[in-house]
XYZ file of C-alpha atoms in Angstrom:
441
model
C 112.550 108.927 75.197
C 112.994 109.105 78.976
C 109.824 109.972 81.216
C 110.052 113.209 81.980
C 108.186 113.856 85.401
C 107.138 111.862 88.412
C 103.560 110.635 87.187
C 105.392 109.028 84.041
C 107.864 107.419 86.407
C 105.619 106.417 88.842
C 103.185 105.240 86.601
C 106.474 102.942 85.279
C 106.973 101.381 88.609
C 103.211 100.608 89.297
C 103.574 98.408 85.629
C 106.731 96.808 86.393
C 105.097 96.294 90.077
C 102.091 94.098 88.359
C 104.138 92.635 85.582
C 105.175 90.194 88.376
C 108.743 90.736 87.901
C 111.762 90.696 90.570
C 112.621 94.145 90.529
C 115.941 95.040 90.207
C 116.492 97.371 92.772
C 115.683 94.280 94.975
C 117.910 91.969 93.837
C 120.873 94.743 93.638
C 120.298 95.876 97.843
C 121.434 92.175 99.076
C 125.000 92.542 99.382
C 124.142 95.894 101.816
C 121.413 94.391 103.757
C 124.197 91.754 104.465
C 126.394 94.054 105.780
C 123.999 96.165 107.775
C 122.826 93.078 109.554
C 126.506 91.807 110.039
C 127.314 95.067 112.051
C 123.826 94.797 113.884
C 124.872 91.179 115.030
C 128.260 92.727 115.948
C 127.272 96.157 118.554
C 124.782 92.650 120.185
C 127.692 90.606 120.568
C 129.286 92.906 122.525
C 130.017 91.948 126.300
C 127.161 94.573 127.548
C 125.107 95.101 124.255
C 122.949 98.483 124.519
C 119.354 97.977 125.515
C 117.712 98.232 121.504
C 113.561 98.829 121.204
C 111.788 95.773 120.314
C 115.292 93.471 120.229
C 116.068 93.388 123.880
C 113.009 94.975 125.400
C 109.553 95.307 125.824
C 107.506 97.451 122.976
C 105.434 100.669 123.505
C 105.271 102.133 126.620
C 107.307 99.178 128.375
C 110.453 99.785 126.245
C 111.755 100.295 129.532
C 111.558 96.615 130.031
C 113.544 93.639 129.425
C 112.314 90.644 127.866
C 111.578 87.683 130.194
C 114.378 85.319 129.453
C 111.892 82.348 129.174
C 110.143 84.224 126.042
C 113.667 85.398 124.532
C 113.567 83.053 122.230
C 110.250 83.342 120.875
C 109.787 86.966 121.301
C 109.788 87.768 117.761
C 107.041 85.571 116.303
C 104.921 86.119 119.565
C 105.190 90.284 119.197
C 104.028 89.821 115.283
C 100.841 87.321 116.998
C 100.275 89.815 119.715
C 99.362 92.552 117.331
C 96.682 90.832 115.093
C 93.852 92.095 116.242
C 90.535 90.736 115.253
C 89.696 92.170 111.759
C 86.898 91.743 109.657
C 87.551 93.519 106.606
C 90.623 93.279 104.116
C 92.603 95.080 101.385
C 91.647 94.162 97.779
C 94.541 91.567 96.030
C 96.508 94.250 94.252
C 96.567 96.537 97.448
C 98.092 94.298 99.402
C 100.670 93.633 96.455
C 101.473 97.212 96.646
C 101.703 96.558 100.612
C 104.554 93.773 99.805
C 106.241 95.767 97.441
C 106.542 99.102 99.362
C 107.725 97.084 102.565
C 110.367 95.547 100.106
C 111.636 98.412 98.730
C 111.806 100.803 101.915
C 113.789 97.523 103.604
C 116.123 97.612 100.208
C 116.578 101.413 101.280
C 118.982 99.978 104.315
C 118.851 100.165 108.075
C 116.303 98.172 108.624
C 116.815 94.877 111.108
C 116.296 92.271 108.553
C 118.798 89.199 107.429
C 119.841 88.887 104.322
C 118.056 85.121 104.734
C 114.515 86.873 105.503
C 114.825 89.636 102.735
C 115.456 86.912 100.405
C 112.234 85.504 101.388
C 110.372 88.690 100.843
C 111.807 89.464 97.706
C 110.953 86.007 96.156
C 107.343 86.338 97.601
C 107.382 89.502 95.569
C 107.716 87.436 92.739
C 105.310 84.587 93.827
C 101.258 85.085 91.688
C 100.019 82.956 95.066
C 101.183 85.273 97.654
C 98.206 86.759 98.881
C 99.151 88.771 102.458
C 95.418 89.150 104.235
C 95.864 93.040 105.655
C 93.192 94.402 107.311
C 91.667 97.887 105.380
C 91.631 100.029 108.815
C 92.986 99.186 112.699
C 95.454 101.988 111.844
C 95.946 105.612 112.581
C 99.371 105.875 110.934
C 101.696 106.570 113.488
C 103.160 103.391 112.479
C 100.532 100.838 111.156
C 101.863 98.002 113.337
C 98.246 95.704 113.457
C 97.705 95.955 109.532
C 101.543 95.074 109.241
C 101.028 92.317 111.931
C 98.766 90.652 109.570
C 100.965 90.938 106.619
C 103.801 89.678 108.579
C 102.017 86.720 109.814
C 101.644 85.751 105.920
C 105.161 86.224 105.134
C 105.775 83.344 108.153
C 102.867 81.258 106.672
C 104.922 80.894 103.370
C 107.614 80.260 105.223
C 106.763 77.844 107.844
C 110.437 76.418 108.581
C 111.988 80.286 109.026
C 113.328 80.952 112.316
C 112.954 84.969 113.298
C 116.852 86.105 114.550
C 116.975 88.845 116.701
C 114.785 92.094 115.952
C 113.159 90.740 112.876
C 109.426 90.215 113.949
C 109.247 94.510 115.078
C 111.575 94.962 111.847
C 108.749 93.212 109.952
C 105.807 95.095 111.608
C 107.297 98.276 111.990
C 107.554 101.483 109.467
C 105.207 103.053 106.483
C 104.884 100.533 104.203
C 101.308 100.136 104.909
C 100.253 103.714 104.457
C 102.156 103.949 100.975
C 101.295 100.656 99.757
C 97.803 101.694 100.320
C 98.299 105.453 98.812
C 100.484 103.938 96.056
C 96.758 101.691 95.218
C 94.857 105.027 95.351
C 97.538 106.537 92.661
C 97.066 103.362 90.707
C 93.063 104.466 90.054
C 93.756 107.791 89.208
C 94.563 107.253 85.827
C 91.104 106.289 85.005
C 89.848 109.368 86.722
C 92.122 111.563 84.525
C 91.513 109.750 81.179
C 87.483 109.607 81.773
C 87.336 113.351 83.076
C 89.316 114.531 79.534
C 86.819 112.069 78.244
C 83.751 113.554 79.123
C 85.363 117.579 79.270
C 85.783 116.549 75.501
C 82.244 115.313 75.135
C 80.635 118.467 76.791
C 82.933 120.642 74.603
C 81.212 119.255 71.435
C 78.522 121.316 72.602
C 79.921 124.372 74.853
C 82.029 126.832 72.644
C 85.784 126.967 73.882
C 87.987 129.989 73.447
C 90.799 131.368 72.957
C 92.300 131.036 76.400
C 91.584 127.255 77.450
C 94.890 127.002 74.704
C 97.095 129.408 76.986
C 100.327 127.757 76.496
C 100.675 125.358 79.404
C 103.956 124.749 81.284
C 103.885 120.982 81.776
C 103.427 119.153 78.141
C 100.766 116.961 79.900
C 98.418 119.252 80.877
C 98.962 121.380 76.886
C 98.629 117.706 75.399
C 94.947 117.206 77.512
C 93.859 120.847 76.504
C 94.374 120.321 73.062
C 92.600 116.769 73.204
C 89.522 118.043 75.412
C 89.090 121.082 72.821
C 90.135 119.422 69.239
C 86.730 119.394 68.450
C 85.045 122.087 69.785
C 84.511 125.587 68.508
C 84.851 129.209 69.203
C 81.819 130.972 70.380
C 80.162 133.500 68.126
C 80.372 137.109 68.396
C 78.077 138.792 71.386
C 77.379 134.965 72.912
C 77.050 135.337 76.415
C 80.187 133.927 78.895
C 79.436 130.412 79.907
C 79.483 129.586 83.796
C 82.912 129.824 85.939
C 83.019 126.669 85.868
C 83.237 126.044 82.053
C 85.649 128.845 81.801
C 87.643 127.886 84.337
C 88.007 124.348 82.878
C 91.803 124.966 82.388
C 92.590 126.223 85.577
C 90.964 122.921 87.404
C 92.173 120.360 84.952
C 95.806 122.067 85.281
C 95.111 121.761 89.587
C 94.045 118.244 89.474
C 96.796 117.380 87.373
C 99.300 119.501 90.019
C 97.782 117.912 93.065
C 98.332 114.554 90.974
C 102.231 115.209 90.475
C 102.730 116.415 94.352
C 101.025 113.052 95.096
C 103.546 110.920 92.762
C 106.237 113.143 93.795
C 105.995 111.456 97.628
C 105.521 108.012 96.672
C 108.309 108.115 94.855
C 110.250 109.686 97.482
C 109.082 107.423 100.383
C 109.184 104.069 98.585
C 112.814 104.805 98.162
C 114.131 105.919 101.567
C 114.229 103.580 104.889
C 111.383 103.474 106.936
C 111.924 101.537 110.172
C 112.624 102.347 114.294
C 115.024 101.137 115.338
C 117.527 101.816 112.598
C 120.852 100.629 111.855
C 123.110 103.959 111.345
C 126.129 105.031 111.693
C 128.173 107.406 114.183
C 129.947 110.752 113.072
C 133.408 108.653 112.808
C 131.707 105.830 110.589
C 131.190 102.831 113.487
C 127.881 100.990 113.152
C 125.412 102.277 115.475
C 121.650 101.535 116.404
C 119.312 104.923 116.034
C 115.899 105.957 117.058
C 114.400 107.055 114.061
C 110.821 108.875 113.026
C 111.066 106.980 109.755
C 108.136 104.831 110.235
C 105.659 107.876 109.388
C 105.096 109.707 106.237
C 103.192 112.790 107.138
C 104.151 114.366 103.318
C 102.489 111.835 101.895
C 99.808 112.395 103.897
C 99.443 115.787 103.227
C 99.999 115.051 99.234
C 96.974 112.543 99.025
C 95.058 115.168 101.322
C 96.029 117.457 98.295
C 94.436 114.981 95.962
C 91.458 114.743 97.731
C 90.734 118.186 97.494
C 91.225 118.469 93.801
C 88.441 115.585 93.688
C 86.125 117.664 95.711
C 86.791 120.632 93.131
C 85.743 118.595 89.769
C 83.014 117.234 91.665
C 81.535 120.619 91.752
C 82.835 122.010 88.378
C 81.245 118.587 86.748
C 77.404 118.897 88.866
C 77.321 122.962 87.780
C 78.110 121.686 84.073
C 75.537 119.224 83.710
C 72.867 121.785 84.853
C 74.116 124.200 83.112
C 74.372 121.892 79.819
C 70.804 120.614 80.461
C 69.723 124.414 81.159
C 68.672 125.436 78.226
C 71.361 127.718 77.294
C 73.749 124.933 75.267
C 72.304 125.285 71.639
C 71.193 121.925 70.328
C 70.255 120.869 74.121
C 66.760 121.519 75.308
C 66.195 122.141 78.328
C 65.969 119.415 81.104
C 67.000 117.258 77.888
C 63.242 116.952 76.577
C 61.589 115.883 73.485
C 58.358 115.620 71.831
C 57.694 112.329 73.236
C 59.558 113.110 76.765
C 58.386 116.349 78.325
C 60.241 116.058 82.220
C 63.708 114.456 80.288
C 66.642 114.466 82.111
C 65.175 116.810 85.429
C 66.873 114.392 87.846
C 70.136 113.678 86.850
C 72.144 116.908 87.788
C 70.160 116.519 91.188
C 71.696 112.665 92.063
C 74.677 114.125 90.745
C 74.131 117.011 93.166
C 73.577 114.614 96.148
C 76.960 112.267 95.195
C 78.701 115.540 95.186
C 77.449 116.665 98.971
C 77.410 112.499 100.219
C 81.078 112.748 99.503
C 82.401 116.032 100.846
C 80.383 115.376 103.972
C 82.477 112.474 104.637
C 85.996 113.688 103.162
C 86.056 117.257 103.938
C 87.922 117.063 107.476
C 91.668 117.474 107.056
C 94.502 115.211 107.298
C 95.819 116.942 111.314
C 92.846 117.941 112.755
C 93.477 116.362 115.842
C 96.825 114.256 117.401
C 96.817 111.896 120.037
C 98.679 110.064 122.675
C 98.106 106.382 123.699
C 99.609 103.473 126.018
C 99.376 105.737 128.780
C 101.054 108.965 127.632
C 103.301 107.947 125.180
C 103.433 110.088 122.213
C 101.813 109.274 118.922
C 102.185 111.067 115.718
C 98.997 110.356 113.503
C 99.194 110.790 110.369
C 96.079 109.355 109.245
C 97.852 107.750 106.008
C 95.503 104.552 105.909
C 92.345 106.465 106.594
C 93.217 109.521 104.253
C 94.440 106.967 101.010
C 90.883 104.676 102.206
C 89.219 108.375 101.657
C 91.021 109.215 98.285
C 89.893 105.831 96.947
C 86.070 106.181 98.176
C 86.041 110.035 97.020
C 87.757 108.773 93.089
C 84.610 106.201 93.384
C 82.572 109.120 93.812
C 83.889 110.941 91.391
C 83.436 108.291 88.599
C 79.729 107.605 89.775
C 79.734 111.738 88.691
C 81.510 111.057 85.254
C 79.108 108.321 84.276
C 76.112 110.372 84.935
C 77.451 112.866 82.628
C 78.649 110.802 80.063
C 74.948 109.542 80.481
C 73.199 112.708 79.881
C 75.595 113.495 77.107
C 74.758 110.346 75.383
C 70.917 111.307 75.802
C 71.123 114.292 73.530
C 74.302 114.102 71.262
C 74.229 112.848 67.748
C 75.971 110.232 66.431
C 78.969 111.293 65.571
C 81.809 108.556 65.549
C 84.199 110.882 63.828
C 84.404 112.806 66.434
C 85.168 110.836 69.208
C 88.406 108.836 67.679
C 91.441 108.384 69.821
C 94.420 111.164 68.535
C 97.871 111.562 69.183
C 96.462 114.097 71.637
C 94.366 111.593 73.669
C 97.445 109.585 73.848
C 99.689 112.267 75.305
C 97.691 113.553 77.884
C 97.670 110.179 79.523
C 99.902 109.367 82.313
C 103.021 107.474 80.621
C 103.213 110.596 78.233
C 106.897 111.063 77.334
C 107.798 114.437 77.246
């Protein structure tokens, strides 16, 4: 059956991204990148060609100016060397795959100022296991990641030593989002993990902590029903006059169903901005169809932004619901669980765990809890900047899911401590399967 939201489809392009394959999108945008750059070479052909950002003049704040005619010809290669910065540290292997990809596809999307001769390049290096682009992890505040793209630009020339830049192709290379979702697309690829080891361990602690009637509410997205069902399969109801568990157990519906909402959001803008152009200047055209160059805002992605910001937040919120359940699991109150987890040979137990869990709980909101537009900025004397904070905020969703599983395994830990052994119980089901995030609806 077809996937039926965006984590199943997203999920899909992340697996066809690492199965190494051409994708066909790729191959299928040629014939249009042709013509786009045909009717680029065309408007600078003209007898007076307009003045065009990065083609014919200086970047940044000295748009204003033209190039020197002795570095016309080099221009392009020297404005990608310009912008690598020194840099220390680097994106992981399969980040900066995701880097390649995303700058692929948004070029595929049209208007941006590549050849048909250097998109064939990239797309082949898409294909290529030995193309390894070194991008630097920070030296970015999104508005435009042009030092991080610098880097990965300077690859693309390194496997292609004989390719000669034509005009605009060196800011076309370093110019637009890709960084910032290539990056946030890696964070989304970790998040599975997250999801399948949090329904892991809700399932574990619900061996022990009576469910109820309303964690099976009927749930409006079949993913979220599917992980209910699996997280309380083996459980059971509480008895007659037991005392309410903490908010936090009760409420274990309610923050499964927001992590999973924050997730979708999330996949919802990846998809959208891996599929639309994302580049300045663009190639457009005019109200009566002629080919035109435009100005364009594409090169940030302040929803996506926003939607990892959204993620982020949900991480923060199990963080907390998982550190109250372990003490209250370990409090005495969970029958079969003494308190601290003691036993006749161990009389202090367990007494530290929900405490480092405590302290991985605070180490991470103190660093992640500032928001994605807390401040703006301006730079190169005045002129406007739009940060987004993409980089930094995907950088923070990947340190906070670390976090997060640090949490997990220190209650998968104390779980292990006191349950018995019980293999019956823990078998992968049809339910397990479902919940995950190629589930088919």
């Amino acid at each position: 059956m077809p996937h039926s939201d965006e984590i199943s489809l997203l999920a899909e392009r992340i697996s066809d991204i690492r199965s190494g394959r051409v994708l066909a999108e790729l191959s299928e945008a040629r014939a249009h990148i042709a013509d786009q750059y045909q009717a680029f070479e065309d408007i600078m052909a003209a007898d007076a060609p307009p003045h065009i950002y990065g083609v014919n003049t200086l970047p940044g704040h000295r748009e204003g100016e033209p190039i020197p005619a002795e570095f016309a010809s080099s221009y392009q290669r020297d404005l990608i060397h310009n912008h690598c910065l020194p840099q220390t540290e680097f994106v992981d292997s399969e980040t900066a795959r995701f880097i390649h990809l995303a700058k692929c596809l948004t070029v595929s999307a049209g208007g941006a100022l590549i050849s048909p001769d250097l998109y064939d390049i990239l797309v082949d290096l898409s294909a290529d296991p030995d193309f390894a682009p070194q991008i630097p992890v920070g030296a970015s505040y999104s508005s435009g990641d042009v030092i991080p793209a610098a880097y990965w630009a300077r690859s693309v020339l390194a496997a292609s030593p004989d390719y000669e830049l034509k005009p605009g192709e060196g800011m076309a290379l370093i110019n637009g989002a890709f960084v910032h979702i290539g990056t946030a697309l890696a964070g989304f690829a970790r998040l599975e993990k997250a999801w399948t080891t949090y329904l892991e361990t809700t399932r574990q602690f619900l061996m022990r902590v009576p469910a109820n009637d309303a964690f099976m509410t009927p749930a409006a997205q079949p993913r979220v029903e599917a992980a209910l069902r699996f997280v309380t399969e083996t459980s059971r109801y509480p008895a007659p006059g037991d005392l309410q568990p903490p908010v936090s157990v009760r409420a274990i519906p309610q923050t499964l169903s927001a992590f999973h909402t924050s997730i979708a959001g999330f996949a919802r803008e990846l998809l959208a901005s891996l599929s639309q152009p994302s580049s300045n200047p663009r190639i457009g055209k005019t109200g009566q169809g002629e080919a035109c160059i435009l100005p364009s805002g594409s090169f940030v992605a302040p929803s996506l932004s926003l939607a990892t910001g959204q993620v982020i937040d949900s991480v923060l919120m199990l963080g907390w619901t998982l550190v109250r359940r372990m003490e209250y699991f370990l409090s005495g109150q969970v029958e079969g669980v003494a308190r601290d987890g003691t036993g006749p040979n161990d009389p202090i137990g367990l007494i530290q765990w929900p405490k480092l869990a405590a302290a991985n709980l605070e180490h991470m909101r103190m660093l992640n809890s500032r928001r994605v537009f807390a401040s703006g900025g301006a730079t190169s004397y005045g002129v406007e900047d739009f940060w987004t904070y993409g980089m930094i905020v995907a950088q923070q969703l990947s340190g906070c899911l670390d976090t997060l599983m640090d949490i997990l395994e220190l209650e998968q830990t104390i779980q292990r401590e006191v349950r018995e052994e019980t293999s019956s119980r823990t078998a992968t089901t049809a339910e397990s399967r479902a919940a995950g995030f190629l589930y088919s609806g």
